[in-house]
JSON list of C-alpha atoms in Angstrom, two decimals:
[
{"chain": "A", "resi": 1, "resn": "GLN", "atom": "CA", "xyz": [105.40, 118.65, 113.42]},
{"chain": "A", "resi": 2, "resn": "GLN", "atom": "CA", "xyz": [104.37, 116.20, 110.73]},
{"chain": "A", "resi": 3, "resn": "GLN", "atom": "CA", "xyz": [106.85, 113.53, 111.83]},
{"chain": "A", "resi": 4, "resn": "VAL", "atom": "CA", "xyz": [106.08, 110.17, 113.31]},
{"chain": "A", "resi": 5, "resn": "LYS", "atom": "CA", "xyz": [109.01, 108.72, 115.26]},
{"chain": "A", "resi": 6, "resn": "GLN", "atom": "CA", "xyz": [109.32, 104.95, 115.48]},
{"chain": "A", "resi": 7, "resn": "SER", "atom": "CA", "xyz": [111.52, 102.69, 117.57]},
{"chain": "A", "resi": 8, "resn": "PRO", "atom": "CA", "xyz": [113.33, 100.38, 117.67]},
{"chain": "A", "resi": 9, "resn": "GLN", "atom": "CA", "xyz": [114.86, 100.25, 114.21]},
{"chain": "A", "resi": 10, "resn": "SER", "atom": "CA", "xyz": [115.20, 96.48, 114.44]},
{"chain": "A", "resi": 11, "resn": "LEU", "atom": "CA", "xyz": [114.10, 93.77, 116.81]},
{"chain": "A", "resi": 12, "resn": "ILE", "atom": "CA", "xyz": [114.87, 90.09, 117.23]},
{"chain": "A", "resi": 13, "resn": "VAL", "atom": "CA", "xyz": [112.62, 87.91, 119.36]},
{"chain": "A", "resi": 14, "resn": "GLN", "atom": "CA", "xyz": [112.21, 84.19, 119.87]},
{"chain": "A", "resi": 15, "resn": "LYS", "atom": "CA", "xyz": [109.12, 82.36, 118.71]},
{"chain": "A", "resi": 16, "resn": "GLY", "atom": "CA", "xyz": [106.36, 82.92, 121.23]},
{"chain": "A", "resi": 17, "resn": "GLY", "atom": "CA", "xyz": [107.81, 86.23, 122.44]},
{"chain": "A", "resi": 18, "resn": "ILE", "atom": "CA", "xyz": [105.94, 89.54, 122.45]},
{"chain": "A", "resi": 19, "resn": "PRO", "atom": "CA", "xyz": [107.70, 92.18, 120.36]},
{"chain": "A", "resi": 20, "resn": "ILE", "atom": "CA", "xyz": [106.66, 95.75, 121.11]},
{"chain": "A", "resi": 21, "resn": "ILE", "atom": "CA", "xyz": [107.13, 98.57, 118.62]},
{"chain": "A", "resi": 22, "resn": "ASN", "atom": "CA", "xyz": [106.64, 102.15, 119.71]},
{"chain": "A", "resi": 23, "resn": "CYS", "atom": "CA", "xyz": [105.65, 105.31, 117.87]},
{"chain": "A", "resi": 24, "resn": "ALA", "atom": "CA", "xyz": [105.28, 108.94, 118.87]},
{"chain": "A", "resi": 25, "resn": "TYR", "atom": "CA", "xyz": [103.69, 111.82, 117.03]},
{"chain": "A", "resi": 26, "resn": "GLU", "atom": "CA", "xyz": [103.58, 115.58, 117.45]},
{"chain": "A", "resi": 27, "resn": "ASN", "atom": "CA", "xyz": [100.66, 116.76, 115.39]},
{"chain": "A", "resi": 28, "resn": "THR", "atom": "CA", "xyz": [97.53, 116.72, 117.57]},
{"chain": "A", "resi": 29, "resn": "ALA", "atom": "CA", "xyz": [95.37, 116.94, 114.45]},
{"chain": "A", "resi": 30, "resn": "PHE", "atom": "CA", "xyz": [96.21, 113.31, 113.63]},
{"chain": "A", "resi": 31, "resn": "ASP", "atom": "CA", "xyz": [93.21, 111.11, 114.38]},
{"chain": "A", "resi": 32, "resn": "TYR", "atom": "CA", "xyz": [93.87, 107.82, 112.62]},
{"chain": "A", "resi": 33, "resn": "PHE", "atom": "CA", "xyz": [96.79, 105.57, 113.47]},
{"chain": "A", "resi": 34, "resn": "PRO", "atom": "CA", "xyz": [97.33, 102.45, 111.37]},
{"chain": "A", "resi": 35, "resn": "TRP", "atom": "CA", "xyz": [100.07, 99.87, 111.42]},
{"chain": "A", "resi": 36, "resn": "TYR", "atom": "CA", "xyz": [101.35, 98.35, 108.19]},
{"chain": "A", "resi": 37, "resn": "GLN", "atom": "CA", "xyz": [103.26, 95.14, 107.63]},
{"chain": "A", "resi": 38, "resn": "GLN", "atom": "CA", "xyz": [105.65, 94.90, 104.69]},
{"chain": "A", "resi": 39, "resn": "PHE", "atom": "CA", "xyz": [107.37, 91.79, 103.36]},
{"chain": "A", "resi": 40, "resn": "PRO", "atom": "CA", "xyz": [110.38, 92.12, 101.04]},
{"chain": "A", "resi": 41, "resn": "GLY", "atom": "CA", "xyz": [109.37, 93.07, 97.52]},
{"chain": "A", "resi": 42, "resn": "LYS", "atom": "CA", "xyz": [105.77, 93.78, 98.51]},
{"chain": "A", "resi": 43, "resn": "GLY", "atom": "CA", "xyz": [103.75, 96.87, 99.29]},
{"chain": "A", "resi": 44, "resn": "PRO", "atom": "CA", "xyz": [102.70, 97.74, 102.83]},
{"chain": "A", "resi": 45, "resn": "ALA", "atom": "CA", "xyz": [99.59, 95.88, 103.99]},
{"chain": "A", "resi": 46, "resn": "LEU", "atom": "CA", "xyz": [97.22, 97.26, 106.62]},
{"chain": "A", "resi": 47, "resn": "LEU", "atom": "CA", "xyz": [97.46, 95.25, 109.81]},
{"chain": "A", "resi": 48, "resn": "ILE", "atom": "CA", "xyz": [95.37, 97.12, 112.37]},
{"chain": "A", "resi": 49, "resn": "ALA", "atom": "CA", "xyz": [94.34, 100.72, 113.02]},
{"chain": "A", "resi": 50, "resn": "ILE", "atom": "CA", "xyz": [93.06, 102.78, 115.93]},
{"chain": "A", "resi": 51, "resn": "ARG", "atom": "CA", "xyz": [91.28, 106.07, 116.52]},
{"chain": "A", "resi": 52, "resn": "PRO", "atom": "CA", "xyz": [92.19, 108.24, 119.52]},
{"chain": "A", "resi": 53, "resn": "ASP", "atom": "CA", "xyz": [88.83, 107.72, 121.23]},
{"chain": "A", "resi": 54, "resn": "VAL", "atom": "CA", "xyz": [89.94, 104.25, 122.44]},
{"chain": "A", "resi": 55, "resn": "SER", "atom": "CA", "xyz": [93.05, 103.25, 124.38]},
{"chain": "A", "resi": 56, "resn": "GLU", "atom": "CA", "xyz": [93.43, 99.74, 123.04]},
{"chain": "A", "resi": 57, "resn": "LYS", "atom": "CA", "xyz": [92.38, 97.68, 120.05]},
{"chain": "A", "resi": 58, "resn": "LYS", "atom": "CA", "xyz": [92.99, 93.99, 119.53]},
{"chain": "A", "resi": 59, "resn": "GLU", "atom": "CA", "xyz": [92.72, 91.97, 116.34]},
{"chain": "A", "resi": 60, "resn": "GLY", "atom": "CA", "xyz": [93.88, 88.40, 116.65]},
{"chain": "A", "resi": 61, "resn": "ARG", "atom": "CA", "xyz": [97.45, 88.38, 117.92]},
{"chain": "A", "resi": 62, "resn": "PHE", "atom": "CA", "xyz": [97.98, 92.09, 117.21]},
{"chain": "A", "resi": 63, "resn": "THR", "atom": "CA", "xyz": [97.17, 94.80, 119.75]},
{"chain": "A", "resi": 64, "resn": "ILE", "atom": "CA", "xyz": [97.52, 98.58, 119.52]},
{"chain": "A", "resi": 65, "resn": "SER", "atom": "CA", "xyz": [97.87, 100.54, 122.74]},
{"chain": "A", "resi": 66, "resn": "PHE", "atom": "CA", "xyz": [97.20, 104.26, 122.46]},
{"chain": "A", "resi": 67, "resn": "ASN", "atom": "CA", "xyz": [98.13, 107.02, 124.92]},
{"chain": "A", "resi": 68, "resn": "LYS", "atom": "CA", "xyz": [96.56, 110.26, 123.73]},
{"chain": "A", "resi": 69, "resn": "SER", "atom": "CA", "xyz": [98.05, 112.47, 126.44]},
{"chain": "A", "resi": 70, "resn": "ALA", "atom": "CA", "xyz": [101.57, 111.23, 125.72]},
{"chain": "A", "resi": 71, "resn": "LYS", "atom": "CA", "xyz": [100.95, 111.21, 121.95]},
{"chain": "A", "resi": 72, "resn": "GLN", "atom": "CA", "xyz": [102.29, 107.69, 121.72]},
{"chain": "A", "resi": 73, "resn": "PHE", "atom": "CA", "xyz": [101.03, 104.39, 120.39]},
{"chain": "A", "resi": 74, "resn": "SER", "atom": "CA", "xyz": [102.49, 100.94, 120.21]},
{"chain": "A", "resi": 75, "resn": "LEU", "atom": "CA", "xyz": [102.03, 97.59, 118.51]},
{"chain": "A", "resi": 76, "resn": "HIS", "atom": "CA", "xyz": [102.24, 94.34, 120.46]},
{"chain": "A", "resi": 77, "resn": "ILE", "atom": "CA", "xyz": [102.42, 90.99, 118.69]},
{"chain": "A", "resi": 78, "resn": "MET", "atom": "CA", "xyz": [101.35, 88.16, 120.96]},
{"chain": "A", "resi": 79, "resn": "ASP", "atom": "CA", "xyz": [102.80, 84.65, 120.53]},
{"chain": "A", "resi": 80, "resn": "SER", "atom": "CA", "xyz": [105.02, 85.82, 117.67]},
{"chain": "A", "resi": 81, "resn": "GLN", "atom": "CA", "xyz": [105.78, 83.38, 114.86]},
{"chain": "A", "resi": 82, "resn": "PRO", "atom": "CA", "xyz": [108.58, 83.20, 112.27]},
{"chain": "A", "resi": 83, "resn": "GLY", "atom": "CA", "xyz": [105.98, 84.21, 109.66]},
{"chain": "A", "resi": 84, "resn": "ASP", "atom": "CA", "xyz": [105.64, 87.54, 111.44]},
{"chain": "A", "resi": 85, "resn": "SER", "atom": "CA", "xyz": [109.20, 88.42, 110.38]},
{"chain": "A", "resi": 86, "resn": "ALA", "atom": "CA", "xyz": [108.70, 91.58, 108.33]},
{"chain": "A", "resi": 87, "resn": "THR", "atom": "CA", "xyz": [109.11, 95.34, 108.49]},
{"chain": "A", "resi": 88, "resn": "TYR", "atom": "CA", "xyz": [106.42, 97.13, 110.46]},
{"chain": "A", "resi": 89, "resn": "PHE", "atom": "CA", "xyz": [105.50, 100.75, 109.89]},
{"chain": "A", "resi": 90, "resn": "CYS", "atom": "CA", "xyz": [103.34, 102.91, 112.08]},
{"chain": "A", "resi": 91, "resn": "ALA", "atom": "CA", "xyz": [101.56, 105.79, 110.40]},
{"chain": "A", "resi": 92, "resn": "ALA", "atom": "CA", "xyz": [99.25, 108.68, 111.18]},
{"chain": "A", "resi": 93, "resn": "SER", "atom": "CA", "xyz": [96.68, 110.67, 109.29]},
{"chain": "A", "resi": 94, "resn": "LYS", "atom": "CA", "xyz": [94.21, 113.50, 109.69]},
{"chain": "A", "resi": 95, "resn": "SER", "atom": "CA", "xyz": [90.57, 113.17, 108.76]},
{"chain": "A", "resi": 96, "resn": "GLY", "atom": "CA", "xyz": [89.83, 114.17, 105.22]},
{"chain": "A", "resi": 97, "resn": "THR", "atom": "CA", "xyz": [88.53, 112.93, 101.93]},
{"chain": "A", "resi": 98, "resn": "ALA", "atom": "CA", "xyz": [91.92, 112.02, 100.48]},
{"chain": "A", "resi": 99, "resn": "SER", "atom": "CA", "xyz": [94.06, 111.97, 103.57]},
{"chain": "A", "resi": 100, "resn": "LYS", "atom": "CA", "xyz": [97.72, 111.20, 103.23]},
{"chain": "A", "resi": 101, "resn": "LEU", "atom": "CA", "xyz": [99.58, 108.88, 105.58]},
{"chain": "A", "resi": 102, "resn": "THR", "atom": "CA", "xyz": [102.69, 110.02, 107.41]},
{"chain": "A", "resi": 103, "resn": "PHE", "atom": "CA", "xyz": [104.81, 106.95, 108.03]},
{"chain": "A", "resi": 104, "resn": "GLY", "atom": "CA", "xyz": [107.31, 106.15, 110.73]},
{"chain": "A", "resi": 105, "resn": "THR", "atom": "CA", "xyz": [110.77, 104.95, 109.77]},
{"chain": "A", "resi": 106, "resn": "GLY", "atom": "CA", "xyz": [109.96, 101.25, 110.15]},
{"chain": "A", "resi": 107, "resn": "THR", "atom": "CA", "xyz": [111.01, 98.39, 112.42]},
{"chain": "A", "resi": 108, "resn": "ARG", "atom": "CA", "xyz": [112.55, 95.26, 110.98]},
{"chain": "A", "resi": 109, "resn": "LEU", "atom": "CA", "xyz": [111.31, 92.34, 113.08]},
{"chain": "A", "resi": 110, "resn": "GLN", "atom": "CA", "xyz": [112.93, 88.92, 113.03]},
{"chain": "A", "resi": 111, "resn": "VAL", "atom": "CA", "xyz": [111.28, 86.07, 114.90]},
{"chain": "A", "resi": 112, "resn": "THR", "atom": "CA", "xyz": [113.64, 83.16, 115.45]},
{"chain": "A", "resi": 113, "resn": "LEU", "atom": "CA", "xyz": [112.81, 79.53, 116.20]},
{"chain": "B", "resi": 1, "resn": "GLU", "atom": "CA", "xyz": [90.78, 89.45, 97.29]},
{"chain": "B", "resi": 2, "resn": "PRO", "atom": "CA", "xyz": [90.90, 92.57, 95.05]},
{"chain": "B", "resi": 3, "resn": "GLU", "atom": "CA", "xyz": [94.37, 93.90, 94.33]},
{"chain": "B", "resi": 4, "resn": "VAL", "atom": "CA", "xyz": [96.05, 97.07, 93.19]},
{"chain": "B", "resi": 5, "resn": "THR", "atom": "CA", "xyz": [98.17, 96.09, 90.19]},
{"chain": "B", "resi": 6, "resn": "GLN", "atom": "CA", "xyz": [101.34, 97.93, 89.24]},
{"chain": "B", "resi": 7, "resn": "THR", "atom": "CA", "xyz": [103.43, 97.61, 86.09]},
{"chain": "B", "resi": 8, "resn": "PRO", "atom": "CA", "xyz": [106.25, 97.22, 85.40]},
{"chain": "B", "resi": 9, "resn": "SER", "atom": "CA", "xyz": [107.64, 95.60, 88.54]},
{"chain": "B", "resi": 10, "resn": "HIS", "atom": "CA", "xyz": [111.11, 96.91, 87.73]},
{"chain": "B", "resi": 11, "resn": "GLN", "atom": "CA", "xyz": [112.20, 99.67, 85.35]},
{"chain": "B", "resi": 12, "resn": "VAL", "atom": "CA", "xyz": [115.69, 100.82, 84.56]},
{"chain": "B", "resi": 13, "resn": "THR", "atom": "CA", "xyz": [116.05, 104.17, 82.82]},
{"chain": "B", "resi": 14, "resn": "GLN", "atom": "CA", "xyz": [118.79, 106.58, 81.92]},
{"chain": "B", "resi": 15, "resn": "MET", "atom": "CA", "xyz": [119.04, 109.91, 83.69]},
{"chain": "B", "resi": 16, "resn": "GLY", "atom": "CA", "xyz": [117.04, 112.56, 81.87]},
{"chain": "B", "resi": 17, "resn": "GLN", "atom": "CA", "xyz": [114.60, 110.11, 80.32]},
{"chain": "B", "resi": 18, "resn": "GLU", "atom": "CA", "xyz": [110.85, 110.15, 80.90]},
{"chain": "B", "resi": 19, "resn": "VAL", "atom": "CA", "xyz": [109.18, 107.23, 82.64]},
{"chain": "B", "resi": 20, "resn": "ILE", "atom": "CA", "xyz": [105.55, 106.33, 83.16]},
{"chain": "B", "resi": 21, "resn": "LEU", "atom": "CA", "xyz": [104.60, 104.07, 86.03]},
{"chain": "B", "resi": 22, "resn": "ARG", "atom": "CA", "xyz": [101.23, 102.40, 85.70]},
{"chain": "B", "resi": 23, "resn": "CYS", "atom": "CA", "xyz": [98.67, 101.31, 88.25]},
{"chain": "B", "resi": 24, "resn": "VAL", "atom": "CA", "xyz": [95.26, 99.68, 88.06]},
{"chain": "B", "resi": 25, "resn": "PRO", "atom": "CA", "xyz": [93.44, 100.51, 91.30]},
{"chain": "B", "resi": 26, "resn": "ILE", "atom": "CA", "xyz": [90.66, 98.36, 92.73]},
{"chain": "B", "resi": 27, "resn": "SER", "atom": "CA", "xyz": [87.62, 98.92, 90.54]},
{"chain": "B", "resi": 28, "resn": "ASN", "atom": "CA", "xyz": [85.18, 100.56, 92.96]},
{"chain": "B", "resi": 29, "resn": "HIS", "atom": "CA", "xyz": [87.79, 102.74, 94.67]},
{"chain": "B", "resi": 30, "resn": "LEU", "atom": "CA", "xyz": [87.57, 106.50, 94.34]},
{"chain": "B", "resi": 31, "resn": "TYR", "atom": "CA", "xyz": [90.77, 107.79, 95.95]},
{"chain": "B", "resi": 32, "resn": "PHE", "atom": "CA", "xyz": [94.20, 107.17, 94.48]},
{"chain": "B", "resi": 33, "resn": "TYR", "atom": "CA", "xyz": [97.69, 107.79, 95.78]},
{"chain": "B", "resi": 34, "resn": "TRP", "atom": "CA", "xyz": [101.34, 107.50, 94.91]},
{"chain": "B", "resi": 35, "resn": "TYR", "atom": "CA", "xyz": [104.00, 106.94, 97.53]},
{"chain": "B", "resi": 36, "resn": "ARG", "atom": "CA", "xyz": [107.68, 106.20, 97.20]},
{"chain": "B", "resi": 37, "resn": "GLN", "atom": "CA", "xyz": [110.21, 104.37, 99.34]},
{"chain": "B", "resi": 38, "resn": "ILE", "atom": "CA", "xyz": [113.91, 104.94, 98.86]},
{"chain": "B", "resi": 39, "resn": "LEU", "atom": "CA", "xyz": [115.78, 101.72, 99.68]},
{"chain": "B", "resi": 40, "resn": "GLY", "atom": "CA", "xyz": [115.79, 101.08, 103.41]},
{"chain": "B", "resi": 41, "resn": "GLN", "atom": "CA", "xyz": [113.92, 104.26, 104.24]},
{"chain": "B", "resi": 42, "resn": "LYS", "atom": "CA", "xyz": [110.38, 105.14, 105.19]},
{"chain": "B", "resi": 43, "resn": "VAL", "atom": "CA", "xyz": [107.44, 105.34, 102.84]},
{"chain": "B", "resi": 44, "resn": "GLU", "atom": "CA", "xyz": [106.82, 108.93, 101.71]},
{"chain": "B", "resi": 45, "resn": "PHE", "atom": "CA", "xyz": [103.65, 110.50, 100.34]},
{"chain": "B", "resi": 46, "resn": "LEU", "atom": "CA", "xyz": [103.81, 111.96, 96.84]},
{"chain": "B", "resi": 47, "resn": "VAL", "atom": "CA", "xyz": [100.28, 112.79, 95.72]},
{"chain": "B", "resi": 48, "resn": "SER", "atom": "CA", "xyz": [96.60, 112.04, 96.24]},
{"chain": "B", "resi": 49, "resn": "PHE", "atom": "CA", "xyz": [94.00, 112.12, 93.47]},
{"chain": "B", "resi": 50, "resn": "TYR", "atom": "CA", "xyz": [90.21, 112.25, 93.62]},
{"chain": "B", "resi": 51, "resn": "ASN", "atom": "CA", "xyz": [87.48, 113.17, 91.17]},
{"chain": "B", "resi": 52, "resn": "ASN", "atom": "CA", "xyz": [90.02, 113.55, 88.36]},
{"chain": "B", "resi": 53, "resn": "GLU", "atom": "CA", "xyz": [92.16, 116.10, 90.09]},
{"chain": "B", "resi": 54, "resn": "ILE", "atom": "CA", "xyz": [95.03, 116.30, 92.55]},
{"chain": "B", "resi": 55, "resn": "SER", "atom": "CA", "xyz": [93.81, 116.63, 96.13]},
{"chain": "B", "resi": 56, "resn": "GLU", "atom": "CA", "xyz": [97.18, 117.10, 97.78]},
{"chain": "B", "resi": 57, "resn": "LYS", "atom": "CA", "xyz": [100.83, 116.85, 96.83]},
{"chain": "B", "resi": 58, "resn": "SER", "atom": "CA", "xyz": [104.05, 116.82, 98.80]},
{"chain": "B", "resi": 59, "resn": "GLU", "atom": "CA", "xyz": [107.11, 118.97, 98.30]},
{"chain": "B", "resi": 60, "resn": "ILE", "atom": "CA", "xyz": [108.70, 115.98, 96.56]},
{"chain": "B", "resi": 61, "resn": "PHE", "atom": "CA", "xyz": [106.03, 116.16, 93.83]},
{"chain": "B", "resi": 62, "resn": "ASP", "atom": "CA", "xyz": [107.56, 119.00, 91.84]},
{"chain": "B", "resi": 63, "resn": "ASP", "atom": "CA", "xyz": [107.03, 120.05, 88.22]},
{"chain": "B", "resi": 64, "resn": "GLN", "atom": "CA", "xyz": [108.77, 116.99, 86.84]},
{"chain": "B", "resi": 65, "resn": "PHE", "atom": "CA", "xyz": [106.01, 114.76, 88.24]},
{"chain": "B", "resi": 66, "resn": "SER", "atom": "CA", "xyz": [102.47, 114.42, 86.93]},
{"chain": "B", "resi": 67, "resn": "VAL", "atom": "CA", "xyz": [99.57, 112.04, 87.44]},
{"chain": "B", "resi": 68, "resn": "GLU", "atom": "CA", "xyz": [96.73, 111.05, 85.18]},
{"chain": "B", "resi": 69, "resn": "ARG", "atom": "CA", "xyz": [93.73, 108.76, 85.09]},
{"chain": "B", "resi": 70, "resn": "PRO", "atom": "CA", "xyz": [93.48, 108.48, 81.32]},
{"chain": "B", "resi": 71, "resn": "ASP", "atom": "CA", "xyz": [90.74, 105.89, 80.84]},
{"chain": "B", "resi": 72, "resn": "GLY", "atom": "CA", "xyz": [88.81, 105.36, 84.06]},
{"chain": "B", "resi": 73, "resn": "SER", "atom": "CA", "xyz": [90.80, 102.31, 85.10]},
{"chain": "B", "resi": 74, "resn": "ASN", "atom": "CA", "xyz": [94.51, 103.14, 84.91]},
{"chain": "B", "resi": 75, "resn": "PHE", "atom": "CA", "xyz": [96.27, 105.64, 87.15]},
{"chain": "B", "resi": 76, "resn": "THR", "atom": "CA", "xyz": [99.71, 106.75, 86.00]},
{"chain": "B", "resi": 77, "resn": "LEU", "atom": "CA", "xyz": [102.67, 108.60, 87.45]},
{"chain": "B", "resi": 78, "resn": "LYS", "atom": "CA", "xyz": [104.94, 110.31, 84.94]},
{"chain": "B", "resi": 79, "resn": "ILE", "atom": "CA", "xyz": [108.41, 111.54, 85.75]},
{"chain": "B", "resi": 80, "resn": "ARG", "atom": "CA", "xyz": [109.46, 113.85, 82.94]},
{"chain": "B", "resi": 81, "resn": "SER", "atom": "CA", "xyz": [113.22, 113.99, 83.30]},
{"chain": "B", "resi": 82, "resn": "THR", "atom": "CA", "xyz": [114.50, 111.41, 85.73]},
{"chain": "B", "resi": 83, "resn": "LYS", "atom": "CA", "xyz": [117.34, 112.09, 88.15]},
{"chain": "B", "resi": 84, "resn": "LEU", "atom": "CA", "xyz": [119.53, 109.64, 90.02]},
{"chain": "B", "resi": 85, "resn": "GLU", "atom": "CA", "xyz": [117.75, 110.51, 93.26]},
{"chain": "B", "resi": 86, "resn": "ASP", "atom": "CA", "xyz": [114.42, 109.39, 91.77]},
{"chain": "B", "resi": 87, "resn": "SER", "atom": "CA", "xyz": [115.61, 105.80, 92.16]},
{"chain": "B", "resi": 88, "resn": "ALA", "atom": "CA", "xyz": [113.13, 104.26, 94.59]},
{"chain": "B", "resi": 89, "resn": "MET", "atom": "CA", "xyz": [110.23, 101.89, 94.96]},
{"chain": "B", "resi": 90, "resn": "TYR", "atom": "CA", "xyz": [107.03, 103.60, 93.87]},
{"chain": "B", "resi": 91, "resn": "PHE", "atom": "CA", "xyz": [103.77, 102.39, 95.38]},
{"chain": "B", "resi": 92, "resn": "CYS", "atom": "CA", "xyz": [100.29, 103.09, 94.11]},
{"chain": "B", "resi": 93, "resn": "ALA", "atom": "CA", "xyz": [97.42, 102.85, 96.59]},
{"chain": "B", "resi": 94, "resn": "SER", "atom": "CA", "xyz": [93.66, 103.20, 96.43]},
{"chain": "B", "resi": 95, "resn": "SER", "atom": "CA", "xyz": [90.78, 103.56, 98.84]},
{"chain": "B", "resi": 96, "resn": "PRO", "atom": "CA", "xyz": [86.99, 103.26, 98.38]},
{"chain": "B", "resi": 97, "resn": "GLN", "atom": "CA", "xyz": [86.16, 106.17, 100.63]},
{"chain": "B", "resi": 98, "resn": "GLY", "atom": "CA", "xyz": [87.97, 108.26, 103.19]},
{"chain": "B", "resi": 99, "resn": "ILE", "atom": "CA", "xyz": [90.89, 106.63, 104.91]},
{"chain": "B", "resi": 100, "resn": "LEU", "atom": "CA", "xyz": [89.19, 106.50, 108.28]},
{"chain": "B", "resi": 101, "resn": "THR", "atom": "CA", "xyz": [86.63, 103.99, 107.06]},
{"chain": "B", "resi": 102, "resn": "TYR", "atom": "CA", "xyz": [88.62, 101.58, 104.97]},
{"chain": "B", "resi": 103, "resn": "GLY", "atom": "CA", "xyz": [92.28, 102.48, 104.94]},
{"chain": "B", "resi": 104, "resn": "TYR", "atom": "CA", "xyz": [94.34, 101.99, 101.80]},
{"chain": "B", "resi": 105, "resn": "THR", "atom": "CA", "xyz": [95.27, 99.03, 99.65]},
{"chain": "B", "resi": 106, "resn": "PHE", "atom": "CA", "xyz": [98.82, 99.29, 98.29]},
{"chain": "B", "resi": 107, "resn": "GLY", "atom": "CA", "xyz": [100.15, 97.67, 95.16]},
{"chain": "B", "resi": 108, "resn": "SER", "atom": "CA", "xyz": [103.38, 95.65, 95.14]},
{"chain": "B", "resi": 109, "resn": "GLY", "atom": "CA", "xyz": [105.31, 98.57, 93.71]},
{"chain": "B", "resi": 110, "resn": "THR", "atom": "CA", "xyz": [107.54, 99.46, 90.78]},
{"chain": "B", "resi": 111, "resn": "ARG", "atom": "CA", "xyz": [111.24, 99.54, 91.47]},
{"chain": "B", "resi": 112, "resn": "LEU", "atom": "CA", "xyz": [112.68, 102.43, 89.45]},
{"chain": "B", "resi": 113, "resn": "THR", "atom": "CA", "xyz": [116.41, 102.49, 88.90]},
{"chain": "B", "resi": 114, "resn": "VAL", "atom": "CA", "xyz": [117.89, 105.59, 87.27]},
{"chain": "B", "resi": 115, "resn": "VAL", "atom": "CA", "xyz": [121.39, 105.11, 85.88]}
]
């Protein structure tokens, strides 16, 4: 029940395309859903996060869509660029003073010219 | 921009040896974490630390693991007797308050190779 399932495992899009990465969770106690971006040899970096009281959040070219009833959330990258090529992880957490993150399995995104 | 600093970046050790991975969290952060990532796999939680004690630990964090904040700035992960399956990237992270407000900042990691 602690798992976060992520798909697809890898994704190739052309520059300007809109890659969409999907995640699903089971634990209804989760109430914080961040997305992390990881470049090779680096640690994950927080990209954008959402709480379940909103259905969508946009920051720059990155948008999270959240469907509480389906227990699913997704990341959309508008006007994707080659510099967006990285591994993207969704994650989930429960409220708490030192809450741990449960990560999805990651999506390797390649944006081609 | 403030960073979480981890040293060394890469450590090779023989099976059965003790290793200490070091982290310097961001100075005003209060919550500290260790995660690991086996090559090509997802990032997994090991332990969280607050107010000089462990807040939560995973089933991975068994008796061979320990954490310490020895001097108010460093945060260390010790593996007492390393096994081949401990080979992974280990990430330290810190947060100023609860995760819901600020999220985490991760370090660049220490790649541990056990031979």
